[in-house]
């Protein structure tokens, strides 16, 4: 069975500090991968997607970057956090073809920037 | 860009009563519509997917799609307190971009 794991579960960081959030998918080969951000009380907003290793497409610019160093790994990062980066970050995967558009989400990472 | 709006923002129903949630979208050419549920600060779980006009049932969850009216709804039969969560409508065409509504917060009281 496929599993998706996000880390860390929660982080409290200072403004201006770096950030790295990770996501690993097991049990699926070559999934499409996505990063979403949700401000408290806000809409789930797609940030990035990737359909293959080494290629990442940006959907919304929030002074964040994403990388896909391995087929099963997706990393979200920034060198300098802003207060506006606070929120809930979700990683998701889907497959092309059958049932295209079904997203499977991880449990999320809660980020508080002070 | 697809715009997805949900109503009501919040809904309280008694256990066992039908709960009805609404979602409107701006681009009728989209062909994938889903309802997800999110418990507090958790990941999302898919409830029902619908791809053509009409009705789709998954257990106690039924989605109705009317593409001409740019509307998709979710009906929850015999809701239980454990169904209390935020319900999100999602629309996409293809794999690149998925658009979500802001959600309806459902509270089911015993």
Short mmCIF file of C-alpha atoms in Angstrom, two decimals:
data_model
loop_
_atom_site.label_atom_id
_atom_site.label_comp_id
_atom_site.label_asym_id
_atom_site.label_seq_id
_atom_site.Cartn_x
_atom_site.Cartn_y
_atom_site.Cartn_z
CA UNK A 1 0.00 0.00 0.00
CA UNK A 2 1.16 3.50 -0.75
CA UNK A 3 2.05 5.82 2.09
CA UNK A 4 2.93 9.49 2.22
CA UNK A 5 4.97 10.88 5.06
CA UNK A 6 5.61 14.54 5.82
CA UNK A 7 8.17 15.99 8.17
CA UNK A 8 8.38 17.75 10.50
CA UNK A 9 4.88 17.61 11.94
CA UNK A 10 5.28 21.11 13.37
CA UNK A 11 7.90 23.83 13.44
CA UNK A 12 8.27 27.15 15.23
CA UNK A 13 10.80 29.33 13.45
CA UNK A 14 12.06 32.89 13.63
CA UNK A 15 11.59 35.42 10.84
CA UNK A 16 14.63 35.35 8.58
CA UNK A 17 15.60 31.79 9.43
CA UNK A 18 15.76 28.99 6.83
CA UNK A 19 13.15 26.30 6.38
CA UNK A 20 13.02 22.85 4.90
CA UNK A 21 9.89 20.69 4.79
CA UNK A 22 9.95 17.21 3.37
CA UNK A 23 7.62 14.66 1.89
CA UNK A 24 8.23 11.03 0.97
CA UNK A 25 5.91 8.74 -0.97
CA UNK A 26 6.31 5.00 -0.75
CA UNK A 27 4.58 2.36 -2.81
CA UNK A 28 4.03 4.38 -6.00
CA UNK A 29 6.39 4.75 -8.91
CA UNK A 30 6.76 8.15 -10.62
CA UNK A 31 3.87 9.95 -8.95
CA UNK A 32 2.96 13.55 -9.62
CA UNK A 33 3.83 15.51 -6.48
CA UNK A 34 2.31 18.72 -5.13
CA UNK A 35 2.84 21.24 -2.37
CA UNK A 36 -0.12 23.11 -0.92
CA UNK A 37 -0.30 25.89 1.65
CA UNK A 38 -3.21 26.80 3.86
CA UNK A 39 -3.19 29.94 5.97
CA UNK A 40 -5.27 29.71 9.14
CA UNK A 41 -8.88 30.03 8.00
CA UNK A 42 -7.72 30.38 4.40
CA UNK A 43 -8.11 28.55 1.14
CA UNK A 44 -5.89 25.62 0.21
CA UNK A 45 -3.50 27.07 -2.34
CA UNK A 46 -1.34 25.06 -4.72
CA UNK A 47 2.32 26.15 -4.63
CA UNK A 48 4.26 23.69 -6.79
CA UNK A 49 3.87 20.51 -8.75
CA UNK A 50 6.32 18.04 -10.21
CA UNK A 51 5.78 15.23 -12.67
CA UNK A 52 9.34 13.91 -12.74
CA UNK A 53 12.63 13.97 -10.85
CA UNK A 54 14.45 17.26 -11.15
CA UNK A 55 11.52 19.17 -12.65
CA UNK A 56 9.33 21.44 -10.57
CA UNK A 57 6.71 23.91 -11.78
CA UNK A 58 5.76 26.92 -9.69
CA UNK A 59 2.10 27.83 -9.44
CA UNK A 60 2.20 30.59 -6.84
CA UNK A 61 5.26 32.57 -5.82
CA UNK A 62 5.51 32.97 -2.06
CA UNK A 63 9.30 33.33 -1.77
CA UNK A 64 9.50 29.57 -1.48
CA UNK A 65 11.22 26.99 -3.63
CA UNK A 66 10.72 23.29 -4.18
CA UNK A 67 12.90 20.48 -5.39
CA UNK A 68 12.46 16.83 -6.29
CA UNK A 69 15.82 15.17 -5.71
CA UNK A 70 14.43 11.63 -5.92
CA UNK A 71 11.38 10.03 -7.51
CA UNK A 72 9.74 9.60 -4.12
CA UNK A 73 10.84 12.81 -2.40
CA UNK A 74 9.62 16.42 -2.56
CA UNK A 75 11.25 19.24 -0.59
CA UNK A 76 9.89 22.72 0.14
CA UNK A 77 12.35 25.32 1.34
CA UNK A 78 13.33 28.92 1.77
CA UNK A 79 16.46 30.67 3.00
CA UNK A 80 14.56 33.44 4.81
CA UNK A 81 11.19 32.95 6.40
CA UNK A 82 8.57 35.69 6.47
CA UNK A 83 5.71 36.05 8.94
CA UNK A 84 3.36 35.40 6.04
CA UNK A 85 4.78 31.90 5.63
CA UNK A 86 2.96 30.73 8.72
CA UNK A 87 0.31 28.14 8.04
CA UNK A 88 -0.26 24.52 7.22
CA UNK A 89 1.69 22.84 4.43
CA UNK A 90 0.38 19.76 2.73
CA UNK A 91 2.12 17.43 0.33
CA UNK A 92 0.05 15.36 -2.08
CA UNK A 93 0.50 12.88 -4.90
CA UNK A 94 -1.53 11.72 -7.87
CA UNK A 95 -1.08 9.50 -10.89
CA UNK A 96 -1.57 10.34 -14.54
CA UNK A 97 -4.13 8.31 -16.42
CA UNK A 98 -6.58 6.31 -14.37
CA UNK A 99 -8.55 8.51 -12.01
CA UNK A 100 -6.51 11.54 -12.99
CA UNK A 101 -7.04 14.29 -10.51
CA UNK A 102 -7.35 12.22 -7.38
CA UNK A 103 -5.03 13.77 -4.83
CA UNK A 104 -3.76 11.80 -1.87
CA UNK A 105 -2.57 14.01 0.95
CA UNK A 106 -0.07 13.67 3.73
CA UNK A 107 -0.87 14.68 7.29
CA UNK A 108 0.67 18.11 6.89
CA UNK A 109 3.29 20.26 8.57
CA UNK A 110 2.25 23.19 10.74
CA UNK A 111 4.59 26.15 10.52
CA UNK A 112 4.56 29.07 12.94
CA UNK A 113 6.84 31.98 12.12
CA UNK A 114 7.53 34.42 14.95
CA UNK B 1 -8.25 30.73 -13.60
CA UNK B 2 -10.86 28.55 -12.03
CA UNK B 3 -12.69 30.13 -9.09
CA UNK B 4 -14.36 27.85 -6.60
CA UNK B 5 -16.80 29.12 -4.00
CA UNK B 6 -18.51 27.15 -1.30
CA UNK B 7 -21.60 27.80 0.77
CA UNK B 8 -22.51 27.98 3.50
CA UNK B 9 -19.31 28.87 5.36
CA UNK B 10 -20.55 26.92 8.34
CA UNK B 11 -23.38 24.52 8.95
CA UNK B 12 -24.75 22.90 12.07
CA UNK B 13 -27.06 19.91 11.84
CA UNK B 14 -28.46 17.41 14.27
CA UNK B 15 -27.26 13.85 14.18
CA UNK B 16 -29.32 11.92 11.65
CA UNK B 17 -30.53 14.96 9.68
CA UNK B 18 -29.38 15.45 6.09
CA UNK B 19 -26.50 17.88 5.55
CA UNK B 20 -26.27 19.70 2.21
CA UNK B 21 -23.24 21.61 1.02
CA UNK B 22 -22.84 23.68 -2.14
CA UNK B 23 -20.00 24.53 -4.49
CA UNK B 24 -19.96 26.76 -7.55
CA UNK B 25 -17.13 27.04 -10.05
CA UNK B 26 -16.38 29.51 -12.81
CA UNK B 27 -15.05 27.34 -15.65
CA UNK B 28 -17.49 24.75 -16.94
CA UNK B 29 -14.89 23.00 -19.09
CA UNK B 30 -13.33 21.33 -16.04
CA UNK B 31 -14.09 17.65 -15.83
CA UNK B 32 -12.97 16.45 -12.41
CA UNK B 33 -14.89 17.35 -9.28
CA UNK B 34 -14.22 16.02 -5.83
CA UNK B 35 -15.28 16.51 -2.29
CA UNK B 36 -12.65 16.18 0.42
CA UNK B 37 -12.91 16.28 4.17
CA UNK B 38 -10.37 17.79 6.55
CA UNK B 39 -10.40 17.25 10.28
CA UNK B 40 -8.68 19.96 12.30
CA UNK B 41 -5.06 20.53 11.11
CA UNK B 42 -4.94 17.19 9.37
CA UNK B 43 -4.57 15.94 5.84
CA UNK B 44 -7.49 15.65 3.46
CA UNK B 45 -9.43 12.51 2.67
CA UNK B 46 -11.44 12.16 -0.51
CA UNK B 47 -15.12 11.43 -0.07
CA UNK B 48 -16.57 11.28 -3.55
CA UNK B 49 -15.42 11.99 -7.11
CA UNK B 50 -17.76 12.91 -9.94
CA UNK B 51 -16.88 13.42 -13.61
CA UNK B 52 -20.21 13.77 -15.42
CA UNK B 53 -23.54 15.43 -14.79
CA UNK B 54 -25.82 13.59 -12.45
CA UNK B 55 -25.35 11.84 -9.17
CA UNK B 56 -22.58 9.79 -7.59
CA UNK B 57 -22.96 7.99 -4.30
CA UNK B 58 -20.21 6.75 -2.01
CA UNK B 59 -21.70 5.31 1.15
CA UNK B 60 -23.48 8.11 3.02
CA UNK B 61 -22.01 10.77 0.72
CA UNK B 62 -23.76 11.77 -2.53
CA UNK B 63 -22.48 14.34 -5.00
CA UNK B 64 -24.64 16.03 -7.61
CA UNK B 65 -23.03 17.75 -10.59
CA UNK B 66 -24.75 20.23 -12.90
CA UNK B 67 -22.10 21.55 -15.21
CA UNK B 68 -24.47 23.90 -17.04
CA UNK B 69 -25.26 25.62 -13.74
CA UNK B 70 -21.61 25.48 -12.67
CA UNK B 71 -22.69 23.72 -9.51
CA UNK B 72 -21.75 20.65 -7.55
CA UNK B 73 -23.27 19.69 -4.22
CA UNK B 74 -22.60 17.19 -1.48
CA UNK B 75 -25.29 15.56 0.62
CA UNK B 76 -24.44 13.65 3.75
CA UNK B 77 -27.04 11.15 4.83
CA UNK B 78 -27.44 10.43 8.56
CA UNK B 79 -24.48 12.57 9.67
CA UNK B 80 -22.73 11.65 12.89
CA UNK B 81 -20.67 13.77 15.29
CA UNK B 82 -17.53 12.18 13.82
CA UNK B 83 -18.47 13.82 10.49
CA UNK B 84 -17.78 17.23 12.04
CA UNK B 85 -14.98 18.66 9.89
CA UNK B 86 -14.27 21.11 7.09
CA UNK B 87 -15.54 19.95 3.69
CA UNK B 88 -13.65 21.12 0.63
CA UNK B 89 -14.74 21.16 -2.97
CA UNK B 90 -11.98 20.63 -5.55
CA UNK B 91 -12.02 21.17 -9.31
CA UNK B 92 -9.40 20.29 -11.90
CA UNK B 93 -8.80 19.41 -15.51
CA UNK B 94 -5.71 17.32 -15.97
CA UNK B 95 -2.90 17.00 -13.48
CA UNK B 96 -1.34 20.45 -13.33
CA UNK B 97 -3.64 22.65 -11.31
CA UNK B 98 -6.21 21.83 -8.69
CA UNK B 99 -8.50 24.50 -7.31
CA UNK B 100 -10.12 24.31 -3.91
CA UNK B 101 -12.93 26.22 -2.30
CA UNK B 102 -12.50 27.78 1.12
CA UNK B 103 -14.56 25.04 2.72
CA UNK B 104 -17.71 24.54 4.73
CA UNK B 105 -17.27 23.86 8.42
CA UNK B 106 -19.79 21.22 9.42
CA UNK B 107 -20.77 20.58 13.02
CA UNK B 108 -22.98 17.62 13.83
CA UNK B 109 -24.59 17.78 17.26
CA UNK B 110 -25.75 14.64 19.07
#
